Each structure stands twice: as structure tokens, then as C-alpha cells.
mmCIF file with all atom_site columns, C-alpha atoms in Angstrom:
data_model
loop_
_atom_site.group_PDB
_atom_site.id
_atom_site.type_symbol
_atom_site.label_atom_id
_atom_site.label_alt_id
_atom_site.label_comp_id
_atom_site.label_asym_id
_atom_site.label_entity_id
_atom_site.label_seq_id
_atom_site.pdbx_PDB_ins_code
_atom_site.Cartn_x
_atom_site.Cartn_y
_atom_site.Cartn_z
_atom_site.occupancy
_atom_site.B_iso_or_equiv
_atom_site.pdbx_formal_charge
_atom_site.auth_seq_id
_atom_site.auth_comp_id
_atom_site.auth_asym_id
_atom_site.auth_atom_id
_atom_site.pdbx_PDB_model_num
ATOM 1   C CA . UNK A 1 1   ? 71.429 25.610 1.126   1.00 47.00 ? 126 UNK A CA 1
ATOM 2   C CA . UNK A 1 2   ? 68.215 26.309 2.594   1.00 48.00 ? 127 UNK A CA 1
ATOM 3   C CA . UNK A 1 3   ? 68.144 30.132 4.059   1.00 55.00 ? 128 UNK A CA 1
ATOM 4   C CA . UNK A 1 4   ? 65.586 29.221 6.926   1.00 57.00 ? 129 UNK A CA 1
ATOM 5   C CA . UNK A 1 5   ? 65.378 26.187 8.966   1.00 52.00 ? 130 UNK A CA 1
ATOM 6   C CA . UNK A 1 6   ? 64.181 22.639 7.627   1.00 47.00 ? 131 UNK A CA 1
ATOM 7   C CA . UNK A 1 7   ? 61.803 22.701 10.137  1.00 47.00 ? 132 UNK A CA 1
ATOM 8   C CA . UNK A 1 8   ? 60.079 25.489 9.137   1.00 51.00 ? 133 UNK A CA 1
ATOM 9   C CA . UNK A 1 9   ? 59.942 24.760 5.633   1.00 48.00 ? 134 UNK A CA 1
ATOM 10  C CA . UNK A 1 10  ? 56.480 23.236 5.501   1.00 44.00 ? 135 UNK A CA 1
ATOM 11  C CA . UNK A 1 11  ? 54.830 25.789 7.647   1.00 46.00 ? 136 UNK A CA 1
ATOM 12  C CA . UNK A 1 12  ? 56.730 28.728 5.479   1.00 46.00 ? 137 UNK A CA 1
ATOM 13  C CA . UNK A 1 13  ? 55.462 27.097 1.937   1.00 45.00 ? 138 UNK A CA 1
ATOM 14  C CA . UNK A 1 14  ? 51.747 27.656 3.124   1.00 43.00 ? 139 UNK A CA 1
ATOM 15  C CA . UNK A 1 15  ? 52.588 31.386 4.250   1.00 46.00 ? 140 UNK A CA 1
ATOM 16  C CA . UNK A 1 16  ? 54.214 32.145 0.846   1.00 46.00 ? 141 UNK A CA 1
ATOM 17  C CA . UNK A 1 17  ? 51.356 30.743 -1.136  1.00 42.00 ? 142 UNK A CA 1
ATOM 18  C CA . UNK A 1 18  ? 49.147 32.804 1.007   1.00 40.00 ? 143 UNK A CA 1
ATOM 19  C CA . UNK A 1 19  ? 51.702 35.614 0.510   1.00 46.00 ? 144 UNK A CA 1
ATOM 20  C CA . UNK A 1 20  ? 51.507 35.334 -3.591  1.00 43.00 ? 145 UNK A CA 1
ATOM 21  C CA . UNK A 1 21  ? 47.613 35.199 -3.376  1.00 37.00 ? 146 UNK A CA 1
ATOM 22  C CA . UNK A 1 22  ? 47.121 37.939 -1.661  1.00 35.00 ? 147 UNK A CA 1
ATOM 23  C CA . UNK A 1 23  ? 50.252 40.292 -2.814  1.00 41.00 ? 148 UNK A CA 1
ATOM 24  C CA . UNK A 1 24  ? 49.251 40.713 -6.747  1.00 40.00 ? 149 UNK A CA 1
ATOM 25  C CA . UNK A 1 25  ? 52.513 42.052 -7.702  1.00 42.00 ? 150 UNK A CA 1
ATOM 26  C CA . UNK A 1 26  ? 51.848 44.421 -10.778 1.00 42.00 ? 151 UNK A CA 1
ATOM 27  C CA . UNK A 1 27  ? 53.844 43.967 -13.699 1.00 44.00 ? 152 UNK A CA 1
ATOM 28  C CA . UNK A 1 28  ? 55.472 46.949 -13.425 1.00 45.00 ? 153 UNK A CA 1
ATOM 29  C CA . UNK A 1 29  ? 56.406 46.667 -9.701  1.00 53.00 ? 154 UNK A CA 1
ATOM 30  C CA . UNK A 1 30  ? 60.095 48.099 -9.049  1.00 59.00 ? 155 UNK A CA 1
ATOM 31  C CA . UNK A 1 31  ? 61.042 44.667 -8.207  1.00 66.00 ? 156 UNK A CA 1
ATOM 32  C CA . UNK A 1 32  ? 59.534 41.091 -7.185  1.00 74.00 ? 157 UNK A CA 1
ATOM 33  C CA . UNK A 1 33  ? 61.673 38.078 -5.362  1.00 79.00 ? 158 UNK A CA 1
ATOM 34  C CA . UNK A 1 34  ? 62.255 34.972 -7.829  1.00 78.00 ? 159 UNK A CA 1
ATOM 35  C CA . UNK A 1 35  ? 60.145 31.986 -6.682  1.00 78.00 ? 160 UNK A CA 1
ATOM 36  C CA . UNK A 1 36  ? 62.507 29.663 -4.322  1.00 80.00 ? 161 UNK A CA 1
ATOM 37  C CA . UNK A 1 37  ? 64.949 30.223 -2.453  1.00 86.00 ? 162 UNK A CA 1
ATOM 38  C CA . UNK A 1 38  ? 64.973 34.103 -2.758  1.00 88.00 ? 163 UNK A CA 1
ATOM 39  C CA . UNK A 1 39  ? 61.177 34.094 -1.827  1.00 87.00 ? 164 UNK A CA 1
ATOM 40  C CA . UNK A 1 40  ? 61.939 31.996 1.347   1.00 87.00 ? 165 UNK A CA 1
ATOM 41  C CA . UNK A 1 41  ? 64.827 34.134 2.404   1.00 90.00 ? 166 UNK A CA 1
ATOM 42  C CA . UNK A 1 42  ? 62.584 37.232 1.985   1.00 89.00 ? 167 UNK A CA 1
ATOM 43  C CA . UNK A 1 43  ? 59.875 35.411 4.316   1.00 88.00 ? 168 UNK A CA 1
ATOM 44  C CA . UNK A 1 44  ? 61.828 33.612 6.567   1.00 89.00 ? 169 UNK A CA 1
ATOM 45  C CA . UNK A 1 45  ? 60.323 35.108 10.385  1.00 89.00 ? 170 UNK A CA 1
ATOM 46  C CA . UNK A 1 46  ? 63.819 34.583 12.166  1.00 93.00 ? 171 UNK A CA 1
ATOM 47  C CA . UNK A 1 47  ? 65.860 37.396 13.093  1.00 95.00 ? 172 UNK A CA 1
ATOM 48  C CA . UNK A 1 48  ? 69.126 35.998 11.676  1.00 96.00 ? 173 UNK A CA 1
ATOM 49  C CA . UNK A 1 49  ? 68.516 34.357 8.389   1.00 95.00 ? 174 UNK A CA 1
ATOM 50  C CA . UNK A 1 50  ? 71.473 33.764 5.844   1.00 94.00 ? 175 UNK A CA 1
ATOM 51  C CA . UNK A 1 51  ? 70.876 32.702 2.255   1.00 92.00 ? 176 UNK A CA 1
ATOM 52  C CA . UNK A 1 52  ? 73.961 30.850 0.595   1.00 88.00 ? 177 UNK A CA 1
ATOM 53  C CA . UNK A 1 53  ? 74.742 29.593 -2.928  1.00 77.00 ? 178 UNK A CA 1
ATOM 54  C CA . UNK A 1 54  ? 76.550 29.969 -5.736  1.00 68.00 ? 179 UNK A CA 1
ATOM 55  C CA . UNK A 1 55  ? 77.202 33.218 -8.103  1.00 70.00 ? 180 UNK A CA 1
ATOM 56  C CA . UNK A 1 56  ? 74.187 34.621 -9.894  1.00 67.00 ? 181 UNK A CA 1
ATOM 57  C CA . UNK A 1 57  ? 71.103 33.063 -7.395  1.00 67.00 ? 182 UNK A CA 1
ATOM 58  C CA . UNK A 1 58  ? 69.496 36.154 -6.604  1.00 85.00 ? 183 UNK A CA 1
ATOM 59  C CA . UNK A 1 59  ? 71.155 36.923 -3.058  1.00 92.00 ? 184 UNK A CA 1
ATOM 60  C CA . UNK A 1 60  ? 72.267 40.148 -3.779  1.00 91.00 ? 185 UNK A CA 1
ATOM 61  C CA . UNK A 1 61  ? 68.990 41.551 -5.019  1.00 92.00 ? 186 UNK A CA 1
ATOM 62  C CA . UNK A 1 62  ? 67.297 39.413 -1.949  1.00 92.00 ? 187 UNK A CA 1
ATOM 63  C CA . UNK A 1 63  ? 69.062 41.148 0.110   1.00 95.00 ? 188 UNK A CA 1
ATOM 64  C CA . UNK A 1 64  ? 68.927 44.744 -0.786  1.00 95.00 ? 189 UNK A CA 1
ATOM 65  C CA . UNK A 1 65  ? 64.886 43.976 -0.714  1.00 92.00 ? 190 UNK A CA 1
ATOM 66  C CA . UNK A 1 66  ? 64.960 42.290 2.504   1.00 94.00 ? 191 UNK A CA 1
ATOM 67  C CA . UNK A 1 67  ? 66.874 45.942 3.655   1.00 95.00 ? 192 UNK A CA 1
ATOM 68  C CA . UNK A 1 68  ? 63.769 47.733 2.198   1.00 93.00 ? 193 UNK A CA 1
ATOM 69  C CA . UNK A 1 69  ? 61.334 45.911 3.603   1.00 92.00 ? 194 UNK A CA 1
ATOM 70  C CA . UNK A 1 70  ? 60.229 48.702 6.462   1.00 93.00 ? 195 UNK A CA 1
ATOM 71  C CA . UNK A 1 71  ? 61.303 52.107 4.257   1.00 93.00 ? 196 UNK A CA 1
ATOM 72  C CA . UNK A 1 72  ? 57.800 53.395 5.163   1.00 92.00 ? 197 UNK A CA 1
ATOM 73  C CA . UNK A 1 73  ? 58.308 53.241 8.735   1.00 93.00 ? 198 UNK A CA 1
ATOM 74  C CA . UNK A 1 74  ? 59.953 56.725 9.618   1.00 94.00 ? 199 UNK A CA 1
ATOM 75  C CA . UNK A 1 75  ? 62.149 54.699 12.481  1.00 94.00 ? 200 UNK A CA 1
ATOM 76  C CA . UNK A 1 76  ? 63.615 52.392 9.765   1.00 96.00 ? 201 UNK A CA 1
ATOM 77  C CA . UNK A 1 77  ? 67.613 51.998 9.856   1.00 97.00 ? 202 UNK A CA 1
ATOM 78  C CA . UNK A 1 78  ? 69.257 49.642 7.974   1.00 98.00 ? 203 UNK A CA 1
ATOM 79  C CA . UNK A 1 79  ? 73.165 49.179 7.353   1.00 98.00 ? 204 UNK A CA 1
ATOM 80  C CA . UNK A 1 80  ? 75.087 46.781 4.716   1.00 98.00 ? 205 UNK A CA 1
ATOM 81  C CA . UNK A 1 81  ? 78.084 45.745 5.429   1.00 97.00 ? 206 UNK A CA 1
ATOM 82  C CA . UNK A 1 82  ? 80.691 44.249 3.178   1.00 96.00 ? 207 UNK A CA 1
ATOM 83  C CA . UNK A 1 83  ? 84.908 43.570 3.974   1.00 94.00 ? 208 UNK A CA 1
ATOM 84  C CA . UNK A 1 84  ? 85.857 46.238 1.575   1.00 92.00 ? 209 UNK A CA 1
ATOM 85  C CA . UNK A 1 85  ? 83.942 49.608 0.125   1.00 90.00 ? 210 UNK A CA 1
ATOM 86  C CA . UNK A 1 86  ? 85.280 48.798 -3.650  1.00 91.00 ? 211 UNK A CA 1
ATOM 87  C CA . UNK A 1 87  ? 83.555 45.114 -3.265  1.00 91.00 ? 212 UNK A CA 1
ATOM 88  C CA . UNK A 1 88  ? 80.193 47.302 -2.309  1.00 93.00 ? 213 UNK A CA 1
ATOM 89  C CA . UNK A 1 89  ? 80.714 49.154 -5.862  1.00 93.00 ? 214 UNK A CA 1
ATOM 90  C CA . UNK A 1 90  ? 78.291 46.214 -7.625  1.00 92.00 ? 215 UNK A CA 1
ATOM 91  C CA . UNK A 1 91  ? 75.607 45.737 -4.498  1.00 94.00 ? 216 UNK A CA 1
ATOM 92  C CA . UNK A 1 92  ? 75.371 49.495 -4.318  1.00 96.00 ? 217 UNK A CA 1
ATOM 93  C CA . UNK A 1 93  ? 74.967 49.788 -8.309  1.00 95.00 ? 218 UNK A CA 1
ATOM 94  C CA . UNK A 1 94  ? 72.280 47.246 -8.110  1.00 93.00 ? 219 UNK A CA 1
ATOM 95  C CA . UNK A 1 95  ? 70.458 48.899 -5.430  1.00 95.00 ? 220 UNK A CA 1
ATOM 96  C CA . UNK A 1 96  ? 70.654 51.996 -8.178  1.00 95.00 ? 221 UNK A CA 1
ATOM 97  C CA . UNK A 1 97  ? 68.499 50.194 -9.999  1.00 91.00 ? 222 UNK A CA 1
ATOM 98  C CA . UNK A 1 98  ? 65.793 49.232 -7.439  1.00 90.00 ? 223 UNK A CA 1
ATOM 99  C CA . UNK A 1 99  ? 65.615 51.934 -4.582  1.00 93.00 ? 224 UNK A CA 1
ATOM 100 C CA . UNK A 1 100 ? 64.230 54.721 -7.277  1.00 93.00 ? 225 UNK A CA 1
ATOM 101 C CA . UNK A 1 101 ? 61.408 52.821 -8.041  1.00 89.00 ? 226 UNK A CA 1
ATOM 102 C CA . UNK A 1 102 ? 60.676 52.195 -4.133  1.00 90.00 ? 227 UNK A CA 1
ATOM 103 C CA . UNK A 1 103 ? 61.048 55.716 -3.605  1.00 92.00 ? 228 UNK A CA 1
ATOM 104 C CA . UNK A 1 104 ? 64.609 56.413 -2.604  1.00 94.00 ? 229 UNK A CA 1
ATOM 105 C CA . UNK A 1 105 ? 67.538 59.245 -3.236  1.00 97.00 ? 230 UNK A CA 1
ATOM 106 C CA . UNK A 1 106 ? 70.575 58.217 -2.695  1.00 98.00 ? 231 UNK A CA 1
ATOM 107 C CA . UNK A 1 107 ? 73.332 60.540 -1.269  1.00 97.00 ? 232 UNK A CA 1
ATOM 108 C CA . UNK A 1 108 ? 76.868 59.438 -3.003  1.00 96.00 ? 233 UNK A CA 1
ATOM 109 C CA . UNK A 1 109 ? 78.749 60.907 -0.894  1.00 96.00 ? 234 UNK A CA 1
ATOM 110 C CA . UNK A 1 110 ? 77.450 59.435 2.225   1.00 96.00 ? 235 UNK A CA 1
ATOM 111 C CA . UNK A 1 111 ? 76.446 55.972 0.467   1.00 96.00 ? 236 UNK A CA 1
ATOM 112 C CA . UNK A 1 112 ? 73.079 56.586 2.070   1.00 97.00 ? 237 UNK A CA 1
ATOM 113 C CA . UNK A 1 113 ? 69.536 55.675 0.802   1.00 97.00 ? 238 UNK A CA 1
ATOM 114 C CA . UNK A 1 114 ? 66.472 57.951 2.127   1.00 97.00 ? 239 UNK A CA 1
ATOM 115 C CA . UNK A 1 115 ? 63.285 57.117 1.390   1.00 95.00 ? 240 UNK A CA 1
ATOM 116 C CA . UNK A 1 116 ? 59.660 59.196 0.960   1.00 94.00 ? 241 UNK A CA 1
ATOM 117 C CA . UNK A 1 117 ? 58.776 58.591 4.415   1.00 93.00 ? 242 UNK A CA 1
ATOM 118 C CA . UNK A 1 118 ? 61.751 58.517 6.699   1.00 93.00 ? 243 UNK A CA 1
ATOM 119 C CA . UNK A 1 119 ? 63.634 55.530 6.380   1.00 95.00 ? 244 UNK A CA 1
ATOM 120 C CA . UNK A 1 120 ? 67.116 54.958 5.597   1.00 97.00 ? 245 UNK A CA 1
ATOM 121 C CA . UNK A 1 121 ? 69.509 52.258 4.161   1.00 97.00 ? 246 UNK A CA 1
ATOM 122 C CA . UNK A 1 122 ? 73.881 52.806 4.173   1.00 97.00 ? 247 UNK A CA 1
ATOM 123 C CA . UNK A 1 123 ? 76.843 50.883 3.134   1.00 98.00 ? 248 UNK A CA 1
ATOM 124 C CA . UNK A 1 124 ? 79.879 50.464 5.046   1.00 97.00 ? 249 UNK A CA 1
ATOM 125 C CA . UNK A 1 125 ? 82.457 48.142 5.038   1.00 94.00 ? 250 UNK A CA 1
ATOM 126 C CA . UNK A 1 126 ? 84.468 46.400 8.104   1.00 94.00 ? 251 UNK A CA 1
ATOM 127 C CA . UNK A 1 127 ? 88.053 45.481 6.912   1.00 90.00 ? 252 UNK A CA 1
ATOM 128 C CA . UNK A 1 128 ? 88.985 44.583 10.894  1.00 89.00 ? 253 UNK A CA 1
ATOM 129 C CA . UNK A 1 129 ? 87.658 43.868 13.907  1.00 88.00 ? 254 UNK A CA 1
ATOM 130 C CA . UNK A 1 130 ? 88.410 47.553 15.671  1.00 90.00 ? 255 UNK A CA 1
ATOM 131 C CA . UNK A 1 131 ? 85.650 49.018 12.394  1.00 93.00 ? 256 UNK A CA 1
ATOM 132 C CA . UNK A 1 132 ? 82.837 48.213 14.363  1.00 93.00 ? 257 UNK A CA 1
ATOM 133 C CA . UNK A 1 133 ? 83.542 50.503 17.042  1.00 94.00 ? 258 UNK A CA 1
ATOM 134 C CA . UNK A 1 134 ? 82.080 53.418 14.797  1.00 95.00 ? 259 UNK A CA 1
ATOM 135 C CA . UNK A 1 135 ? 78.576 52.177 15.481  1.00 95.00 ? 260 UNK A CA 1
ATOM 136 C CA . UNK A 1 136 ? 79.351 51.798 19.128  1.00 93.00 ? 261 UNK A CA 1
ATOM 137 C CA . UNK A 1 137 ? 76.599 54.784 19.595  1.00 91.00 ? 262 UNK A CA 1
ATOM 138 C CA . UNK A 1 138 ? 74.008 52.994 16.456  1.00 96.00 ? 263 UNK A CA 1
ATOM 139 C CA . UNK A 1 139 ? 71.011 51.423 16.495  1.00 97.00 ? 264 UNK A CA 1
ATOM 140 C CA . UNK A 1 140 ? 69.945 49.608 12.946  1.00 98.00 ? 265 UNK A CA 1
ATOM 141 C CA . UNK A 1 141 ? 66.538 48.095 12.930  1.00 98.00 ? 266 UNK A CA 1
ATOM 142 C CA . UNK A 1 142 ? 68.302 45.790 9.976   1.00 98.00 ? 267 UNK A CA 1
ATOM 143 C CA . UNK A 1 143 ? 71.975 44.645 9.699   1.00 98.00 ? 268 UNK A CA 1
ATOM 144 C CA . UNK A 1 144 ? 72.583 43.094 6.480   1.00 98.00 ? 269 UNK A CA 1
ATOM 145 C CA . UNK A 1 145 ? 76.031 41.211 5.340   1.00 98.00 ? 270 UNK A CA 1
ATOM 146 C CA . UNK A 1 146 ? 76.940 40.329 1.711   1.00 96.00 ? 271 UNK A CA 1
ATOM 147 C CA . UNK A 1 147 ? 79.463 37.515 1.410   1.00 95.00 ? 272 UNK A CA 1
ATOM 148 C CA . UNK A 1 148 ? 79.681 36.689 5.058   1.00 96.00 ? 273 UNK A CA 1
ATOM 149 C CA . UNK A 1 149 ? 82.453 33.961 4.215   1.00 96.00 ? 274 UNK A CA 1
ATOM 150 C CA . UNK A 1 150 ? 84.942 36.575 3.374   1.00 95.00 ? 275 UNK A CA 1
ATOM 151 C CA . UNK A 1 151 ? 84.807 38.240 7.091   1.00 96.00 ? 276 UNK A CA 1
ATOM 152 C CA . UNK A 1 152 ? 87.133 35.182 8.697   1.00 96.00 ? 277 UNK A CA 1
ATOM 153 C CA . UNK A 1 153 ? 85.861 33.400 12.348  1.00 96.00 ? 278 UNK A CA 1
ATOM 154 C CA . UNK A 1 154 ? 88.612 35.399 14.667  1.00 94.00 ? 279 UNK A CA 1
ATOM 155 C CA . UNK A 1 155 ? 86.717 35.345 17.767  1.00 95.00 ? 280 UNK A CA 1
ATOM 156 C CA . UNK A 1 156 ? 84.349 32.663 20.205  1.00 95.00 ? 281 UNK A CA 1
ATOM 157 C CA . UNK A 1 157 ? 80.630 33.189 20.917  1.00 93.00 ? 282 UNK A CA 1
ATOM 158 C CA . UNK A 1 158 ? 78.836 32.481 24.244  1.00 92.00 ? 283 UNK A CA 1
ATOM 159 C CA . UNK A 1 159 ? 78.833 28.737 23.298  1.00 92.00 ? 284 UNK A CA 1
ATOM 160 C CA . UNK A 1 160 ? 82.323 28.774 22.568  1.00 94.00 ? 285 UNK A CA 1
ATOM 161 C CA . UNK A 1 161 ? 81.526 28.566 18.272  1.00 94.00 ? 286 UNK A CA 1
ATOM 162 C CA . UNK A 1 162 ? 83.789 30.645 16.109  1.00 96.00 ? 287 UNK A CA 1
ATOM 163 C CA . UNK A 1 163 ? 82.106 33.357 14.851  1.00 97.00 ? 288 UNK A CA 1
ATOM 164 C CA . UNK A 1 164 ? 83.428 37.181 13.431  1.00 96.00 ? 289 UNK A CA 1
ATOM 165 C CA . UNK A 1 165 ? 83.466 39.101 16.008  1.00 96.00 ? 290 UNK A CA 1
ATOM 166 C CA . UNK A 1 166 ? 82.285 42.125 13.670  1.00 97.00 ? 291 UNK A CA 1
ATOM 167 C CA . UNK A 1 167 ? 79.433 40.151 12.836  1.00 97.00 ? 292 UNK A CA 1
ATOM 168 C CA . UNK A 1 168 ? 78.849 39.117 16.980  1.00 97.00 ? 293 UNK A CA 1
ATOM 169 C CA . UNK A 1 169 ? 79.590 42.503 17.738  1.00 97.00 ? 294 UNK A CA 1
ATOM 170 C CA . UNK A 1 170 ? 77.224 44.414 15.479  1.00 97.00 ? 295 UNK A CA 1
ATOM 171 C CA . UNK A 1 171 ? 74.179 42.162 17.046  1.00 97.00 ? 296 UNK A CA 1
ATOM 172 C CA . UNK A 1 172 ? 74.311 44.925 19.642  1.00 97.00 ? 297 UNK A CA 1
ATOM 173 C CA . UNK A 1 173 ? 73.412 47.774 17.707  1.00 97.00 ? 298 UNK A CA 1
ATOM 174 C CA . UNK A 1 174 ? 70.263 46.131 16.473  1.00 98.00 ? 299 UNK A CA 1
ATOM 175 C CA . UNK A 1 175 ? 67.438 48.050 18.100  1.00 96.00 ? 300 UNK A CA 1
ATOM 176 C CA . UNK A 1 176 ? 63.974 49.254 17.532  1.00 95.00 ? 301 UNK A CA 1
ATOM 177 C CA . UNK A 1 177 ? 62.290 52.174 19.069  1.00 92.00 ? 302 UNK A CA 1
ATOM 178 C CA . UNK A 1 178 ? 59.384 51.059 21.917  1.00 91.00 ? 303 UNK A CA 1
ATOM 179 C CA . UNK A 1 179 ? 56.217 50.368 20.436  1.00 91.00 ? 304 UNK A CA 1
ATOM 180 C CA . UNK A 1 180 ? 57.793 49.856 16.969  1.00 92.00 ? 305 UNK A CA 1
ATOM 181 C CA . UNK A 1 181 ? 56.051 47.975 14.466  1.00 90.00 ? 306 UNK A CA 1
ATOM 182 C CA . UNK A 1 182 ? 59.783 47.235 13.007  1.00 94.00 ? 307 UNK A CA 1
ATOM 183 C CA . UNK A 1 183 ? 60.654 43.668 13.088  1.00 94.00 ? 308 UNK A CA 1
ATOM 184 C CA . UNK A 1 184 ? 64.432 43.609 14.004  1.00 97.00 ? 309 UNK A CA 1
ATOM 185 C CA . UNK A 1 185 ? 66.237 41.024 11.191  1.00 96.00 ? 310 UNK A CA 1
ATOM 186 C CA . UNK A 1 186 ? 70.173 40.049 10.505  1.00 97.00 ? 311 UNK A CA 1
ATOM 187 C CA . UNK A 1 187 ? 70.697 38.847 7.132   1.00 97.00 ? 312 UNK A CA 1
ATOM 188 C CA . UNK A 1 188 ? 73.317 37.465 5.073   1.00 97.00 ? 313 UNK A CA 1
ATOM 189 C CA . UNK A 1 189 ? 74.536 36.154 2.035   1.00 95.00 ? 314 UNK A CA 1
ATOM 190 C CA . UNK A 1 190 ? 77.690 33.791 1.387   1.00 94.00 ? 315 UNK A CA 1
ATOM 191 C CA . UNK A 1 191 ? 79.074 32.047 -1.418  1.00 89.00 ? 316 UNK A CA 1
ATOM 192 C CA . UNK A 1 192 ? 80.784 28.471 -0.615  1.00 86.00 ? 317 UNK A CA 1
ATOM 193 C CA . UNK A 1 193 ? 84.431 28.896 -0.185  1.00 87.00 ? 318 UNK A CA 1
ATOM 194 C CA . UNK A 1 194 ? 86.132 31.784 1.626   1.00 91.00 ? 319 UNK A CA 1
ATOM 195 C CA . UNK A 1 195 ? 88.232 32.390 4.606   1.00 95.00 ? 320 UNK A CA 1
ATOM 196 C CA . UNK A 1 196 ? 85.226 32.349 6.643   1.00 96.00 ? 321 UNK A CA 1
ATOM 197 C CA . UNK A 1 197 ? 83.355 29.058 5.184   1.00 95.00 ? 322 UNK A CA 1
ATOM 198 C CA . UNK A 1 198 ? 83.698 27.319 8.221   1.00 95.00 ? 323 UNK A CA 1
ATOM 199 C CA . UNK A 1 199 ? 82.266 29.601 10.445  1.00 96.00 ? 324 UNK A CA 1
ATOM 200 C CA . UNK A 1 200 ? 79.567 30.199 8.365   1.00 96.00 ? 325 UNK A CA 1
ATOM 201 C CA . UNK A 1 201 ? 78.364 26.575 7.618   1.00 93.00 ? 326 UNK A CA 1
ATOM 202 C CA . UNK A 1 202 ? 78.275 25.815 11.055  1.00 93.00 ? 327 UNK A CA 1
ATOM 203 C CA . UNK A 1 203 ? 76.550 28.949 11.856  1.00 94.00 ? 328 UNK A CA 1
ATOM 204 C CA . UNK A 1 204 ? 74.114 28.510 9.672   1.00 90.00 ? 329 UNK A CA 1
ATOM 205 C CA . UNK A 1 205 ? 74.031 24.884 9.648   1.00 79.00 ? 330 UNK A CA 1
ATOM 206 C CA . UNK A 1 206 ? 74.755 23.910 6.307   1.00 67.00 ? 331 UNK A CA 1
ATOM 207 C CA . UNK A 1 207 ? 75.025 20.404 5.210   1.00 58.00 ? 332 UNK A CA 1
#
């Protein structure tokens, strides 16, 4: 599926070739996004963007960069959330080998990423609905969720759509300090299938 809009799509192909021209990625660059649908994810300007397909497209590695994409702003806070910590194991070993080049030390115990000039990316899990209330005092400038289809639609949004209310909820704690240059985002990725597939396609409009 496409991560951003249709709509967008032909306005967002001109910014990425504008993007490639003028980024010059060097060869030995900790990481660069796979043309497609990882590049569009990583450019997409919409605060919630999710980026579905099947095993072994990229999303995992899309979104641990789209988490570092403001690790030089001191005021940077980003969170990951999957439903358990052991299915984190992989996405946090992947991020093991990324983050060092970008700059980062990661604390073990705390499952925390710091980077050279402030910023800061953790992992947490949400197994229910009541886990969210930890972050009740948070604010994340980035809110990222691998596998969305395995949180399942248990509660209604303002429009009466079943959503996860973990995911609804956590839309709260996404804040930016005043006269940030932060650009708030909510990403995920999902596989098809999953107690949560429903949800999720209409959410994100999937055909």
C-alpha cells in the first residue's frame, strides 16, 4: 500500500527528486532509505503516516530513520512502541546497527538512545490499554508503532471508527516545545493480517 495519500503522490515524486539532487548521500553514510516506498514514507509531510507491506520491505529500518530524523535538535523525543518488549528484541538490534553511525549510545538498561546533541529515542511496549497511562506526564515530538495490526481496534474515535485506544490515546503526548523547529510525526508500520487489520486498513485507507 501506498504510505502517504494518492493525492499527494505526484506532488511528493517532484520533492524526492529534488530531495536526491540535492542530498548526495556519501557512500559511506550510516544509512540511506531504498528508492520507493521507503523513500516516500520517509518524506511523506503528514503527521500520521503508516507504511504497510509484506515481511522484508524496508519498514523496520524506515522507521527507526524516520525516529532519527530530528536527533540534532536538543528538544527531540521520540518513543517506539511495540505489543510486547521480546517482539522489540529485532527492531532494537537493528537500530544497533544504525544509531552508532548517527551518533548515538544506547543505554540497555533503559532501552534508550542519546544522541551527540541532545536528542533521544526509547522502546516500550503496550500489552493493554491501562500501559499508556505511564506517559500520562510525556511529551514525544515522534511516536512511532511497529506492526500496528497486532495492537487490536478495542475502542471508537471521535467519528465513531475503531481505532486502539493506545494508539488514540498516545496522540496526546505528542508535543513540541514553542518555537520548535521539530515537526511533530506518528508513524507506523503493519504487515497484512493481524488482530488489528481491520482497523488499520480503514485507518489508513488501504485498498
Amino acid at each position: 500500500s501506498h504510505p502517504c495519500p494518492t493525492r499527494e503522490m505526484r506532488a511528493l515524486a517532484q520533492l524526492l527528486f529534488l530531495m536526491v539532487a540535492l542530498a548526495n548521500i556519501p557512500a559511506n553514510a550510516a544509512w540511506a532509505p531504498n528508492p520507493g516506498p521507503q523513500t516516500q514514507f520517509l518524506a511523506c509531510p503528514f503527521r500520521e503516516v503508516g507504511y504497510g507491506g509484506a515481511a522484508g520491505g524496508g519498514k523496520s529500518d524506515g522507521l527507526l530513520a524516520a525516529a532519527a530524523r530530528y536527533i540534532d535538535e536538543p528538544d527531540h523525543s521520540g518513543v517506539i512502541f511495540r505489543r510486547s518488549y521480546p517482539e522489540l528484541r529485532n527492531l532494537i538490534r537493528r537500530s544497533l546497527g544504525i544509531y552508532p553511525g548517527l551518533g548515538g549510545t544506547y543505554n540497555k538498561s533503559q532501552h534508550e538512545w542519546k544522541f551527540e546533541k541532545g536528542g533521544a529515542t526509547i522502546f516500550r511496549f503496550v500489552d493493554s490499554s491501562d500501559d499508556v497511562y505511564a506517559y500520562q506526564g510525556d511529551a514525544f515530538t515522534f511516536i512511532g508503532w511497529d506492526e500496528l495490526t497486532q495492537f487490536p481496534g478495542d475502542s471508537e474515535d471521535a467519528n465513531k471508527e475503531t481505532i486502539n485506544f493506545a494508539y488514540q490515546y498516545m496522540f496526546t503526548r505528542l508535543r513540541r516545545k514553542e518555537g520548535s523547529k521539530i515537526r511533530l510525526q506518528v508513524r507506523a508500520t503493519y504487515n497484512p493480517g493481524g488482530i488489528g487489520h481491520h482497523w488499520v486498513k480503514n485507518r489508513f485507507a488501504i485498498n
